[in-house]
Amino acid sequence: MIIRRQLGKNSLLLQQSRIQLIKRCLVTKRADPLRILFCGADQFSIASLEALNHEKKVNPDLIKSIDVVCKVGQKHGRGLKEVREVPIVAAAQELSLPLHQLKTFTKWQCPRPDGQTINLVIAVSFGLLIPPRILENAKYGGLNVHPSLLPDFRGAAPIHWALLHNCKMTGITLQTLHPHHFDQGNILLQTPHPGLEIPNPESITTTEFSAFLAPKGADLLLQGLREHIFLSESDPKAMVGLTRPAPKITPEHRHIDWCKWSAEEILRKHRVIGPLWSKAAARGPPGKDEKRIIWSSGFEKVHASLYDTVPGLGLVSASDPHIYIRTVDQQVLRAESAIVEGSGKKTANYAVNKASMVDLRTKHISGTTETLQLWSPFT
């Protein structure tokens, strides 16, 4: 009796396996070879492009062609005479892939590889919304690789905001492209719970973090393509979990709030989105000649005693090239160099003295050390 039951179970499992195999074969048969329009920009997207190109070579039945789209280079330098291309331009050229550069999608027409229409759009760290007319014209719509576990860190800078929030875990999401909003598509695949452990979260930089995540994103994308997840039969996963925003980093995000930011927060933000900046006034009436100071070298936390100073008020010494600043949590940060608006990079002490920001009336002598306060706290 036991043997019969076991045989029955084995027969049922074999039947289920055959059904799954038949389903996979049917799916594979219905999926045309992919003619991909790949939209990217940075090193994170390059990893996915290189993985797709390799897959195209070894699995031509899955990927037939890849056309690369990126934004035109930005002019910079004196007189805006030099053009800085996005990194994916060199990658596409090295891989001998067709490259298309644009400012916007207005009036732009999709390429037709071998006279056929693009049937799948893939966007990775692209920065522009793919218009509905292009997505609707692609038989399989669009996919996006996003470096977070959506819906958490939805936005343009998930890598930065994960580090700014001092996260210990992260992940990758493969979602569909929404025709009208960023990161509002259906979640198709994600890094399994609890996610990926961030290496050295207290010291990793955004460049290092991006390099860590890039191959993981490429792997998840290839998994999705091999499983034909772009087909309509795929069931989207529900968006659950944290929903912290990840907006584009702006100059104001780098503006130090000395009355609120702790020493650790300042150090972390400089590591992730630095250099940070402050404002300070030169000698004279309040608000006169207020200038921006960029903390080009960042800060280091030191053990020092600053007498009766308020958060953001700096101290300098004639014998020391640094500037010392007290934070709101009673810590002391030391800056080695700085750039005062309208001048070049100098030692921090020289920079603030040159800009007439030191209050000569506040001389304080401790042993053989003579210190002076700045005219006003940094704001």
XYZ file of C-alpha atoms in Angstrom:
379
model
C 0.000 0.000 0.000
C 2.809 2.407 0.938
C 4.644 1.596 -2.303
C 1.494 2.308 -4.359
C 1.004 5.673 -2.629
C 4.608 6.602 -3.293
C 4.270 5.586 -6.952
C 1.105 7.684 -7.173
C 2.921 10.702 -5.763
C 5.825 10.226 -8.156
C 3.402 9.940 -11.095
C 1.661 13.147 -10.027
C 4.982 15.000 -9.700
C 6.061 13.719 -13.129
C 2.781 14.886 -14.636
C 3.162 18.340 -13.046
C 6.738 18.604 -14.358
C 5.540 17.739 -17.861
C 2.837 20.406 -17.661
C 5.397 23.010 -16.561
C 7.729 21.960 -19.387
C 4.917 22.230 -21.943
C 4.021 25.689 -20.622
C 7.627 26.839 -20.921
C 7.843 25.502 -24.456
C 4.643 27.284 -25.421
C 5.915 30.531 -23.912
C 9.240 30.207 -25.686
C 7.462 29.561 -28.974
C 5.321 32.678 -28.607
C 8.285 34.954 -27.825
C 9.959 36.503 -30.852
C 13.716 37.122 -30.794
C 14.206 40.425 -29.016
C 15.070 43.592 -30.895
C 16.059 45.753 -27.938
C 16.198 49.517 -27.605
C 18.553 49.987 -24.637
C 18.420 53.388 -22.912
C 21.280 54.069 -20.494
C 23.925 56.494 -19.335
C 26.312 55.547 -16.519
C 28.481 52.692 -15.283
C 25.507 50.994 -13.619
C 23.734 50.761 -16.978
C 26.892 49.686 -18.816
C 27.001 46.428 -16.834
C 23.509 45.535 -18.107
C 24.396 46.514 -21.673
C 27.528 44.341 -21.656
C 25.551 41.403 -20.230
C 22.884 41.783 -22.937
C 25.512 41.946 -25.671
C 27.150 38.761 -24.398
C 23.764 37.039 -24.238
C 23.073 38.167 -27.804
C 26.212 36.360 -28.960
C 25.616 33.105 -27.083
C 21.813 33.047 -27.336
C 20.765 34.687 -30.644
C 17.336 33.035 -30.418
C 16.632 35.233 -27.384
C 18.259 38.523 -28.468
C 18.527 39.432 -32.119
C 19.663 43.049 -31.968
C 20.500 45.880 -29.550
C 20.290 49.594 -30.352
C 21.653 51.977 -27.710
C 20.071 55.332 -26.859
C 21.593 57.983 -24.604
C 21.429 61.722 -24.067
C 23.765 64.014 -25.990
C 26.932 65.091 -24.221
C 26.970 68.195 -22.043
C 29.136 71.178 -22.920
C 31.523 72.287 -20.187
C 34.794 74.094 -19.556
C 35.771 77.632 -20.449
C 33.509 78.919 -23.188
C 31.596 75.628 -23.133
C 33.778 74.391 -25.973
C 34.321 70.845 -24.707
C 31.663 68.131 -24.793
C 31.502 65.562 -22.003
C 29.866 62.400 -23.284
C 27.960 60.063 -20.992
C 30.012 56.920 -20.219
C 27.766 54.553 -22.172
C 28.814 56.183 -25.472
C 32.303 54.669 -25.255
C 30.860 51.323 -24.136
C 28.444 51.145 -27.100
C 31.209 52.057 -29.529
C 33.534 49.424 -28.060
C 30.808 46.799 -28.438
C 30.106 47.985 -32.017
C 26.433 48.565 -31.235
C 24.289 51.135 -33.085
C 24.251 54.357 -31.032
C 21.579 57.076 -31.044
C 21.987 60.323 -29.058
C 19.153 62.717 -28.317
C 18.131 65.643 -26.145
C 14.473 64.674 -25.933
C 12.195 62.101 -27.551
C 10.186 64.837 -29.279
C 9.820 63.904 -32.961
C 12.427 61.169 -32.471
C 11.747 57.953 -34.359
C 12.794 54.485 -33.229
C 15.428 52.707 -35.318
C 14.358 49.695 -37.393
C 17.073 47.041 -37.172
C 17.031 45.001 -40.410
C 13.809 46.794 -41.313
C 11.945 45.424 -38.292
C 10.419 47.279 -35.356
C 11.904 47.363 -31.873
C 9.911 44.941 -29.714
C 11.369 45.606 -26.231
C 12.604 48.806 -24.565
C 15.015 48.491 -21.631
C 15.925 51.556 -19.545
C 18.686 51.466 -16.926
C 19.758 54.710 -15.179
C 18.599 56.654 -18.210
C 17.086 59.811 -16.747
C 14.385 60.449 -19.358
C 10.826 59.152 -19.406
C 10.224 56.845 -22.369
C 7.139 58.278 -24.144
C 3.972 56.164 -24.504
C 4.173 56.111 -28.318
C 7.506 54.247 -28.170
C 6.399 51.815 -25.462
C 3.112 51.097 -27.241
C 4.923 50.411 -30.502
C 7.154 47.808 -28.819
C 5.388 44.446 -28.763
C 6.714 43.567 -25.288
C 6.642 47.088 -23.814
C 9.487 48.166 -21.570
C 11.591 46.980 -18.625
C 13.622 48.893 -16.065
C 16.393 47.793 -13.698
C 16.178 49.816 -10.478
C 18.880 49.601 -7.746
C 16.570 49.319 -4.724
C 13.819 47.108 -3.378
C 10.839 49.068 -4.648
C 8.686 50.712 -3.467
C 11.530 51.833 -1.179
C 13.804 54.552 -2.632
C 11.652 55.270 -5.639
C 13.297 58.101 -7.588
C 16.385 59.237 -9.464
C 19.039 58.594 -6.792
C 18.320 55.315 -4.925
C 22.011 54.475 -4.488
C 22.752 57.808 -2.805
C 19.700 57.748 -0.537
C 20.308 54.187 0.645
C 23.725 55.296 1.917
C 22.389 58.580 3.304
C 19.869 56.561 5.346
C 22.738 54.383 6.579
C 21.052 51.232 5.246
C 22.666 47.849 5.833
C 20.645 45.928 3.216
C 19.576 46.668 -0.347
C 18.469 44.921 -3.522
C 17.503 45.139 -7.188
C 14.065 45.432 -8.800
C 13.051 44.540 -12.347
C 9.875 46.432 -13.217
C 7.875 47.406 -16.263
C 8.222 50.920 -17.652
C 5.263 53.128 -16.799
C 4.257 55.394 -19.711
C 3.768 58.499 -17.558
C 5.713 58.153 -14.262
C 9.117 56.993 -13.076
C 9.238 53.825 -10.935
C 5.489 53.225 -11.057
C 5.545 50.080 -13.182
C 4.663 46.525 -12.202
C 7.311 44.746 -10.134
C 8.261 41.556 -11.980
C 11.385 40.335 -10.158
C 13.303 41.392 -7.057
C 16.283 40.315 -5.016
C 14.928 37.682 -2.611
C 14.255 38.742 0.987
C 16.081 39.992 3.035
C 18.094 41.460 0.165
C 21.800 42.066 -0.364
C 24.109 43.044 2.473
C 25.854 46.337 1.712
C 29.631 45.875 2.060
C 31.291 48.250 4.536
C 28.191 50.474 4.850
C 30.012 52.945 7.119
C 32.714 53.718 4.553
C 31.525 52.669 1.071
C 31.284 55.435 -1.537
C 28.552 55.844 -4.131
C 30.979 54.790 -6.882
C 31.885 51.610 -5.001
C 28.248 50.908 -4.146
C 27.178 51.345 -7.777
C 29.960 48.992 -8.920
C 28.758 46.433 -6.354
C 25.133 46.607 -7.542
C 25.719 46.850 -11.309
C 26.426 43.136 -11.984
C 23.520 42.180 -9.691
C 21.221 44.332 -11.806
C 22.549 42.775 -15.004
C 21.994 39.259 -13.625
C 18.399 40.012 -12.638
C 17.700 41.498 -16.073
C 19.051 38.425 -17.862
C 17.056 36.162 -15.555
C 13.901 38.039 -16.495
C 14.619 37.822 -20.218
C 15.461 34.125 -20.113
C 12.223 33.473 -18.226
C 10.333 35.596 -20.775
C 8.943 37.704 -17.978
C 8.196 40.468 -20.465
C 5.213 38.464 -21.682
C 1.746 39.462 -20.503
C 1.280 36.140 -18.689
C 3.740 37.316 -16.008
C 1.971 38.210 -12.755
C 3.174 41.501 -11.206
C 4.231 41.449 -7.573
C 2.489 43.741 -5.080
C 4.390 46.812 -3.873
C 4.887 46.368 -0.136
C 7.443 47.628 2.363
C 9.144 50.928 3.102
C 8.455 53.857 0.786
C 11.275 56.328 1.364
C 11.746 58.754 -1.552
C 14.997 59.031 -3.518
C 14.815 62.353 -5.368
C 17.582 63.743 -7.542
C 20.457 65.172 -5.501
C 20.499 68.974 -5.744
C 23.016 71.560 -4.496
C 20.719 72.298 -1.549
C 21.098 68.708 -0.333
C 24.812 69.538 0.114
C 24.135 72.699 2.138
C 25.177 71.965 5.745
C 22.604 72.766 8.417
C 24.941 73.326 11.351
C 22.027 73.693 13.767
C 20.603 70.237 12.905
C 23.226 67.970 11.361
C 25.337 65.887 13.729
C 29.033 65.311 13.100
C 28.357 61.779 11.834
C 25.660 63.060 9.476
C 28.006 65.665 8.024
C 30.756 63.089 7.502
C 28.334 60.634 5.893
C 26.842 63.229 3.552
C 30.270 64.395 2.439
C 31.205 60.775 1.655
C 28.008 60.144 -0.301
C 27.138 63.435 -2.035
C 30.053 65.782 -1.197
C 31.650 68.171 -1.343
C 29.346 69.999 1.064
C 29.091 73.765 1.399
C 28.146 76.552 3.792
C 27.760 80.308 3.764
C 29.578 82.852 5.905
C 29.785 86.631 6.094
C 32.816 88.870 5.882
C 33.528 91.514 8.515
C 30.906 94.222 8.515
C 27.130 94.611 8.992
C 25.041 91.425 9.192
C 24.380 89.946 5.753
C 27.125 91.962 4.051
C 29.296 90.069 1.529
C 27.966 86.647 2.448
C 29.812 84.066 0.383
C 29.589 80.348 -0.239
C 32.375 78.120 1.085
C 32.877 74.685 -0.490
C 34.511 72.189 1.864
C 36.640 70.590 -0.834
C 38.645 68.314 1.473
C 35.742 67.275 3.639
C 36.113 66.960 7.392
C 37.597 64.751 10.023
C 36.401 64.423 13.592
C 39.001 65.471 16.151
C 39.245 65.735 19.911
C 39.377 69.422 20.764
C 37.790 71.848 23.191
C 36.083 74.868 21.663
C 35.225 77.394 24.347
C 31.711 78.863 24.380
C 31.095 78.413 20.667
C 27.777 77.863 18.968
C 27.218 75.199 16.263
C 28.802 76.280 12.990
C 31.170 78.863 14.441
C 34.711 78.258 13.229
C 38.029 78.854 14.964
C 41.418 79.415 13.350
C 44.960 79.693 14.603
C 47.924 81.493 13.066
C 50.060 78.366 13.397
C 47.515 75.881 11.982
C 46.283 75.674 8.358
C 42.994 74.035 9.426
C 39.704 75.441 10.613
C 37.845 73.893 13.540
C 34.041 73.907 13.747
C 31.737 72.745 16.541
C 28.694 70.693 15.586
C 25.262 70.621 17.201
C 26.114 67.379 19.064
C 29.170 68.938 20.745
C 31.690 67.302 18.393
C 34.514 69.119 16.610
C 35.213 68.822 12.883
C 38.443 69.907 11.245
C 38.657 71.030 7.612
C 41.959 71.112 5.777
C 41.042 73.014 2.623
C 38.183 75.084 1.266
C 37.114 77.122 -1.734
C 35.571 80.510 -1.024
C 33.243 81.772 -3.739
C 35.255 83.684 -6.336
C 38.638 82.113 -5.503
C 40.496 78.823 -5.897
C 41.218 75.997 -3.510
C 43.264 77.082 -0.474
C 44.015 75.860 3.003
C 40.877 76.443 5.068
C 42.588 78.955 7.376
C 44.001 81.002 4.491
C 40.703 80.897 2.599
C 38.607 82.427 5.394
C 41.301 84.986 6.294
C 41.652 86.034 2.656
C 37.862 86.505 2.500
C 37.920 88.721 5.641
C 35.723 86.275 7.547
C 37.803 86.230 10.740
C 36.806 88.451 13.667
C 40.056 90.060 14.797
C 38.456 91.164 18.110
C 38.039 87.606 19.406
C 41.642 86.743 20.154
C 41.893 83.919 22.679
C 45.183 82.608 24.050
C 45.523 79.138 25.533
C 49.134 78.399 26.439
C 51.132 79.220 23.332
C 48.135 78.879 20.969
C 46.322 81.979 19.782
C 42.901 81.423 18.210
C 40.367 83.672 16.526
C 36.669 83.156 15.852
C 35.025 83.749 12.529
C 32.919 86.873 12.175
C 29.711 84.822 12.146
C 28.711 81.129 12.297
C 28.504 79.187 9.068
C 24.961 78.930 7.790
